């Protein structure tokens, strides 16, 4: 059987590290664009050097490639670096893909491009993106280039699991600072996606969905949101995080966070409704909904406990 060849960027990152074993299990021929942290080599895996910010270094990386999984991004406050990687880097990669005649281009983005919310069961096309950070602004700019070229963009909200350096760290920091209790009884509803489920969706969309259907924006979220209160209870049970039982108004919680030296934006991430309808991904891509939060956290509990507590 003639297996496709897939170029993967960001293969050594949080999501890429889970995607690569799935591709290799499918016996797909994988070419990984490596910059600073090359992944371990193995069967059906080719590693090539290149830098998204340097177009000359990308020449030929898509030659002989059928699909591109663009997972690389820069997350930080350096706006110039964000622009160079997330927007211009995507433009450079798309140019190479177009030159090589690549038949499918799938990019990982984030639902953070929508801004601070609230969002309640929001489907693709129902909300205008209003990003509030340099990372989100430039990832949205990169998205628009991909969509303009007929590619697909996946937007998860909060992604957790082995390799996560942001979500549970931020939640733990917030819980340790909020001594008076959760904002608004922890009623905010959130879309949390387990990393293996997201990796499977990316893999399936890139390999199996017809190119004409696997285009546009896809929310990559589970069918049911969880409340902040449920999230706190689950992380207490599986990860040993603090269990907050009290209640306080939203703005008082923000003041408490800031007084404790935390970024008040944590409250916008966890304390405001951010849940998104992902019916399109499950319909077009045939993607499974994945485990519930409790089962997902249990699967990654040992990794988190070793690093966070």
CSV table of C-alpha atoms in Angstrom, one decimal:
chain,number,residue,atom,x,y,z
A,1,UNK,CA,0.0,0.0,0.0
A,2,UNK,CA,1.3,3.4,-1.0
A,3,UNK,CA,1.5,5.4,2.3
A,4,UNK,CA,1.4,9.2,2.1
A,5,UNK,CA,4.3,11.3,3.2
A,6,UNK,CA,3.5,13.9,5.8
A,7,UNK,CA,5.7,16.9,6.8
A,8,UNK,CA,5.3,17.8,10.5
A,9,UNK,CA,6.4,21.1,12.1
A,10,UNK,CA,6.7,21.3,15.9
A,11,UNK,CA,7.3,17.6,16.1
A,12,UNK,CA,9.2,17.9,19.4
A,13,UNK,CA,6.6,20.1,21.1
A,14,UNK,CA,3.7,19.3,23.4
A,15,UNK,CA,1.2,18.3,20.7
A,16,UNK,CA,3.8,17.1,18.1
A,17,UNK,CA,5.3,14.7,20.6
A,18,UNK,CA,1.9,12.9,20.7
A,19,UNK,CA,1.2,13.2,17.0
A,20,UNK,CA,4.4,11.5,15.8
A,21,UNK,CA,3.8,8.1,17.4
A,22,UNK,CA,0.3,8.1,15.9
A,23,UNK,CA,1.6,8.7,12.4
A,24,UNK,CA,4.3,6.1,12.8
A,25,UNK,CA,1.7,3.6,14.1
A,26,UNK,CA,-0.1,4.1,10.8
A,27,UNK,CA,3.2,3.4,9.0
A,28,UNK,CA,3.0,6.9,7.4
A,29,UNK,CA,6.2,8.2,6.1
A,30,UNK,CA,7.0,11.3,8.2
A,31,UNK,CA,9.3,14.1,7.6
A,32,UNK,CA,9.9,16.3,10.6
A,33,UNK,CA,11.1,19.9,10.3
A,34,UNK,CA,13.5,20.3,13.2
A,35,UNK,CA,14.9,23.6,14.4
A,36,UNK,CA,16.2,23.5,18.0
A,37,UNK,CA,14.9,20.2,19.5
A,38,UNK,CA,15.0,17.4,16.9
A,39,UNK,CA,12.8,14.4,17.8
A,40,UNK,CA,14.2,11.0,18.2
A,41,UNK,CA,14.7,9.2,14.9
A,42,UNK,CA,13.0,5.9,14.0
A,43,UNK,CA,11.4,3.9,11.3
A,44,UNK,CA,9.4,5.9,8.7
A,45,UNK,CA,10.8,9.1,10.2
A,46,UNK,CA,13.0,11.5,8.3
A,47,UNK,CA,14.4,14.6,10.1
A,48,UNK,CA,15.3,17.8,8.1
A,49,UNK,CA,16.8,21.0,9.5
A,50,UNK,CA,14.9,24.3,8.9
A,51,UNK,CA,13.7,27.5,10.5
A,52,UNK,CA,10.3,28.9,9.8
A,53,UNK,CA,11.7,32.4,10.1
A,54,UNK,CA,14.3,31.8,7.4
A,55,UNK,CA,12.6,31.1,4.0
A,56,UNK,CA,15.9,29.9,2.4
A,57,UNK,CA,16.3,27.1,5.0
A,58,UNK,CA,12.8,25.7,4.0
A,59,UNK,CA,13.7,25.3,0.3
A,60,UNK,CA,12.7,21.7,-0.7
A,61,UNK,CA,11.2,20.6,2.7
A,62,UNK,CA,7.9,19.9,1.0
A,63,UNK,CA,9.3,18.1,-2.0
A,64,UNK,CA,7.6,14.7,-2.3
A,65,UNK,CA,5.2,15.5,0.5
A,66,UNK,CA,1.5,14.8,0.3
A,67,UNK,CA,0.2,16.6,3.4
A,68,UNK,CA,1.5,19.1,5.9
A,69,UNK,CA,0.7,19.1,9.7
A,70,UNK,CA,1.8,22.6,10.9
A,71,UNK,CA,2.0,22.3,14.7
A,72,UNK,CA,4.8,24.8,15.4
A,73,UNK,CA,4.1,28.1,17.0
A,74,UNK,CA,5.7,30.6,19.4
A,75,UNK,CA,3.9,31.4,22.6
A,76,UNK,CA,5.2,34.4,24.4
A,77,UNK,CA,5.1,38.2,24.8
A,78,UNK,CA,7.7,39.1,22.3
A,79,UNK,CA,5.5,40.4,19.5
A,80,UNK,CA,8.3,40.5,16.9
A,81,UNK,CA,9.1,36.8,17.6
A,82,UNK,CA,5.4,35.9,17.5
A,83,UNK,CA,5.0,37.6,14.2
A,84,UNK,CA,8.2,36.0,12.7
A,85,UNK,CA,7.1,32.5,13.7
A,86,UNK,CA,3.3,32.4,13.8
A,87,UNK,CA,2.5,34.6,10.8
A,88,UNK,CA,5.5,35.0,8.6
A,89,UNK,CA,6.7,31.4,9.3
A,90,UNK,CA,3.3,30.1,8.2
A,91,UNK,CA,3.5,32.2,5.0
A,92,UNK,CA,7.0,30.8,4.2
A,93,UNK,CA,5.8,27.2,4.8
A,94,UNK,CA,2.7,27.7,2.7
A,95,UNK,CA,4.8,29.0,-0.2
A,96,UNK,CA,6.9,25.8,-0.1
A,97,UNK,CA,3.8,23.6,0.1
A,98,UNK,CA,2.3,25.4,-2.9
A,99,UNK,CA,5.6,25.1,-4.8
A,100,UNK,CA,5.7,21.3,-4.1
A,101,UNK,CA,2.0,20.7,-5.0
A,102,UNK,CA,1.0,19.5,-1.5
A,103,UNK,CA,-2.6,18.3,-1.4
A,104,UNK,CA,-3.5,19.1,2.2
A,105,UNK,CA,-2.4,21.6,4.8
A,106,UNK,CA,-3.6,21.3,8.4
A,107,UNK,CA,-2.6,23.9,11.0
A,108,UNK,CA,-3.0,23.8,14.8
A,109,UNK,CA,-4.2,27.1,16.2
A,110,UNK,CA,-6.2,28.0,19.3
A,111,UNK,CA,-9.6,29.1,20.4
A,112,UNK,CA,-7.9,31.9,22.3
A,113,UNK,CA,-8.0,33.9,19.0
A,114,UNK,CA,-11.7,34.6,20.0
A,115,UNK,CA,-10.6,36.6,23.0
A,116,UNK,CA,-11.9,36.7,26.6
A,117,UNK,CA,-15.5,35.6,26.2
A,118,UNK,CA,-18.0,34.6,27.3
A,119,UNK,CA,-18.6,31.9,24.7
A,120,UNK,CA,-21.3,29.4,25.2
A,121,UNK,CA,-21.7,26.5,22.8
A,122,UNK,CA,-20.2,28.7,20.0
A,123,UNK,CA,-19.8,27.0,16.6
A,124,UNK,CA,-17.4,27.9,13.9
A,125,UNK,CA,-18.4,31.2,12.2
A,126,UNK,CA,-20.6,32.4,15.1
A,127,UNK,CA,-18.1,34.6,16.8
A,128,UNK,CA,-15.7,37.2,15.4
A,129,UNK,CA,-12.1,36.6,16.6
A,130,UNK,CA,-10.9,39.4,18.9
A,131,UNK,CA,-7.4,38.2,20.2
A,132,UNK,CA,-6.0,40.0,23.2
A,133,UNK,CA,-2.4,38.8,23.2
A,134,UNK,CA,0.6,38.9,20.8
A,135,UNK,CA,0.5,35.2,20.5
A,136,UNK,CA,-3.2,35.0,19.6
A,137,UNK,CA,-3.0,38.0,17.2
A,138,UNK,CA,-0.2,36.4,15.2
A,139,UNK,CA,-1.6,32.9,15.3
A,140,UNK,CA,-4.8,34.4,13.9
A,141,UNK,CA,-2.8,36.1,11.1
A,142,UNK,CA,-1.2,32.7,10.3
A,143,UNK,CA,-4.6,31.0,10.3
A,144,UNK,CA,-5.9,33.5,7.7
A,145,UNK,CA,-3.0,32.6,5.4
A,146,UNK,CA,-3.8,28.9,5.8
A,147,UNK,CA,-7.5,29.4,5.2
A,148,UNK,CA,-6.8,31.6,2.2
A,149,UNK,CA,-4.8,28.8,0.7
A,150,UNK,CA,-7.6,26.3,1.2
A,151,UNK,CA,-6.2,24.6,4.3
A,152,UNK,CA,-7.7,23.5,7.6
A,153,UNK,CA,-7.3,25.1,11.0
A,154,UNK,CA,-8.0,23.4,14.3
A,155,UNK,CA,-8.9,25.5,17.4
A,156,UNK,CA,-8.8,23.8,20.8
A,157,UNK,CA,-9.3,25.9,23.9
A,158,UNK,CA,-7.4,24.4,26.9
A,159,UNK,CA,-5.3,21.3,26.1
A,160,UNK,CA,-4.0,19.2,29.0
A,161,UNK,CA,-1.9,16.0,29.3
A,162,UNK,CA,1.7,14.8,29.2
A,163,UNK,CA,3.9,17.7,28.1
A,164,UNK,CA,1.5,20.5,29.2
A,165,UNK,CA,3.5,23.5,30.4
A,166,UNK,CA,0.7,26.0,30.6
A,167,UNK,CA,-2.8,24.9,31.5
A,168,UNK,CA,-2.4,23.0,34.8
A,169,UNK,CA,0.5,25.2,35.9
A,170,UNK,CA,-1.7,28.2,35.5
A,171,UNK,CA,-4.6,26.6,37.3
A,172,UNK,CA,-2.5,25.5,40.2
A,173,UNK,CA,-1.0,29.0,40.5
A,174,UNK,CA,-4.6,30.5,40.5
A,175,UNK,CA,-5.9,28.0,43.1
A,176,UNK,CA,-3.0,28.8,45.5
A,177,UNK,CA,-3.7,32.5,45.2
A,178,UNK,CA,-7.5,32.4,45.6
A,179,UNK,CA,-7.8,31.9,49.4
A,180,UNK,CA,-11.3,33.3,49.6
A,181,UNK,CA,-12.8,30.8,47.1
A,182,UNK,CA,-13.7,30.3,43.5
A,183,UNK,CA,-15.1,33.2,41.4
A,184,UNK,CA,-18.9,33.0,41.1
A,185,UNK,CA,-19.1,29.5,42.7
A,186,UNK,CA,-16.8,28.1,39.9
A,187,UNK,CA,-19.7,28.2,37.5
A,188,UNK,CA,-17.7,29.0,34.3
A,189,UNK,CA,-18.0,26.4,31.7
A,190,UNK,CA,-14.8,25.4,29.8
A,191,UNK,CA,-13.7,23.2,26.9
A,192,UNK,CA,-10.8,21.1,27.9
A,193,UNK,CA,-9.2,18.7,25.4
A,194,UNK,CA,-7.0,15.8,26.3
A,195,UNK,CA,-3.7,15.9,24.3
A,196,UNK,CA,-4.1,12.4,22.8
A,197,UNK,CA,-7.6,13.2,21.6
A,198,UNK,CA,-6.3,16.3,19.9
A,199,UNK,CA,-3.4,14.4,18.3
A,200,UNK,CA,-5.8,11.8,17.0
A,201,UNK,CA,-8.0,14.4,15.5
A,202,UNK,CA,-5.1,16.2,13.8
A,203,UNK,CA,-3.8,12.9,12.4
A,204,UNK,CA,-7.2,11.7,11.2
A,205,UNK,CA,-8.1,15.0,9.5
A,206,UNK,CA,-4.7,15.2,7.8
A,207,UNK,CA,-4.8,11.6,6.5
A,208,UNK,CA,-8.4,10.5,5.9
A,209,UNK,CA,-10.7,13.5,5.3
A,210,UNK,CA,-11.1,14.5,1.6
A,211,UNK,CA,-9.2,17.7,1.0
A,212,UNK,CA,-12.2,19.6,-0.2
A,213,UNK,CA,-14.1,18.8,3.0
A,214,UNK,CA,-11.1,19.1,5.4
A,215,UNK,CA,-10.8,22.8,4.9
A,216,UNK,CA,-11.8,25.8,7.0
A,217,UNK,CA,-12.0,26.2,10.8
A,218,UNK,CA,-12.7,23.2,13.1
A,219,UNK,CA,-13.2,23.5,16.9
A,220,UNK,CA,-11.2,20.7,18.6
A,221,UNK,CA,-13.1,20.3,21.8
A,222,UNK,CA,-15.1,17.6,23.6
A,223,UNK,CA,-18.9,17.4,23.3
A,224,UNK,CA,-19.5,18.5,26.9
A,225,UNK,CA,-17.9,21.4,28.8
A,226,UNK,CA,-16.8,21.2,32.4
A,227,UNK,CA,-17.4,23.8,35.0
A,228,UNK,CA,-14.4,25.4,36.9
A,229,UNK,CA,-15.9,23.8,40.0
A,230,UNK,CA,-15.8,20.3,38.3
A,231,UNK,CA,-12.2,21.0,37.1
A,232,UNK,CA,-11.0,21.9,40.6
A,233,UNK,CA,-12.6,18.8,42.1
A,234,UNK,CA,-11.0,16.5,39.4
A,235,UNK,CA,-7.6,18.1,39.8
A,236,UNK,CA,-7.9,17.7,43.5
A,237,UNK,CA,-8.8,14.0,43.2
A,238,UNK,CA,-6.2,13.0,40.6
A,239,UNK,CA,-3.4,15.6,40.9
A,240,UNK,CA,-3.6,16.7,44.5
A,241,UNK,CA,-4.4,20.3,43.7
A,242,UNK,CA,-6.0,22.5,46.4
A,243,UNK,CA,-9.8,22.1,46.8
A,244,UNK,CA,-11.5,25.5,47.1
A,245,UNK,CA,-15.0,25.4,48.5
A,246,UNK,CA,-15.7,29.1,49.1
A,247,UNK,CA,-17.3,31.7,46.8
A,248,UNK,CA,-16.5,35.2,45.9
A,249,UNK,CA,-17.4,37.8,43.2
A,250,UNK,CA,-15.4,37.8,40.0
A,251,UNK,CA,-13.8,41.2,40.5
A,252,UNK,CA,-12.8,40.4,44.1
A,253,UNK,CA,-11.2,37.2,42.9
A,254,UNK,CA,-9.2,39.2,40.3
A,255,UNK,CA,-8.0,41.6,43.0
A,256,UNK,CA,-7.0,38.7,45.2
A,257,UNK,CA,-5.0,37.2,42.3
A,258,UNK,CA,-3.2,40.4,41.5
A,259,UNK,CA,-2.4,41.0,45.2
A,260,UNK,CA,-0.8,37.5,45.3
A,261,UNK,CA,1.5,38.5,42.4
A,262,UNK,CA,-0.5,36.5,39.7
A,263,UNK,CA,-1.5,37.6,36.3
A,264,UNK,CA,-5.2,38.6,36.4
A,265,UNK,CA,-5.6,37.1,33.0
A,266,UNK,CA,-5.7,33.6,34.6
A,267,UNK,CA,-9.3,34.5,35.7
A,268,UNK,CA,-10.2,35.3,32.1
A,269,UNK,CA,-9.0,31.9,31.1
A,270,UNK,CA,-10.6,29.8,33.8
A,271,UNK,CA,-13.3,32.0,35.3
A,272,UNK,CA,-15.3,33.0,32.2
A,273,UNK,CA,-17.3,30.7,29.9
A,274,UNK,CA,-15.2,29.3,27.1
A,275,UNK,CA,-16.9,26.3,25.5
A,276,UNK,CA,-17.1,25.6,21.8
A,277,UNK,CA,-19.2,23.4,19.7
A,278,UNK,CA,-17.0,20.8,17.8
A,279,UNK,CA,-19.7,19.0,15.9
A,280,UNK,CA,-18.1,19.8,12.6
A,281,UNK,CA,-14.8,18.1,13.5
A,282,UNK,CA,-16.6,14.9,14.6
A,283,UNK,CA,-18.9,15.0,11.5
A,284,UNK,CA,-16.3,15.7,8.8
A,285,UNK,CA,-13.3,14.1,10.4
A,286,UNK,CA,-15.0,11.2,12.1
A,287,UNK,CA,-13.1,12.1,15.2
A,288,UNK,CA,-13.9,10.4,18.5
A,289,UNK,CA,-14.8,12.6,21.4
A,290,UNK,CA,-12.1,11.3,23.7
A,291,UNK,CA,-12.2,10.5,27.4
A,292,UNK,CA,-14.0,12.5,30.0
A,293,UNK,CA,-12.1,14.9,32.2
A,294,UNK,CA,-11.7,12.5,35.1
A,295,UNK,CA,-10.4,9.6,32.9
A,296,UNK,CA,-8.1,12.0,31.0
A,297,UNK,CA,-6.6,13.5,34.1
A,298,UNK,CA,-6.1,10.0,35.6
A,299,UNK,CA,-4.2,8.9,32.5
A,300,UNK,CA,-1.7,11.8,32.9
A,301,UNK,CA,-1.7,12.1,36.7
A,302,UNK,CA,1.7,10.5,37.3
A,303,UNK,CA,3.4,12.9,34.8
A,304,UNK,CA,1.7,16.0,36.4
A,305,UNK,CA,2.4,14.9,40.0
A,306,UNK,CA,6.1,14.5,39.3
A,307,UNK,CA,6.4,18.0,37.8
A,308,UNK,CA,4.0,20.2,39.6
A,309,UNK,CA,3.8,19.1,43.3
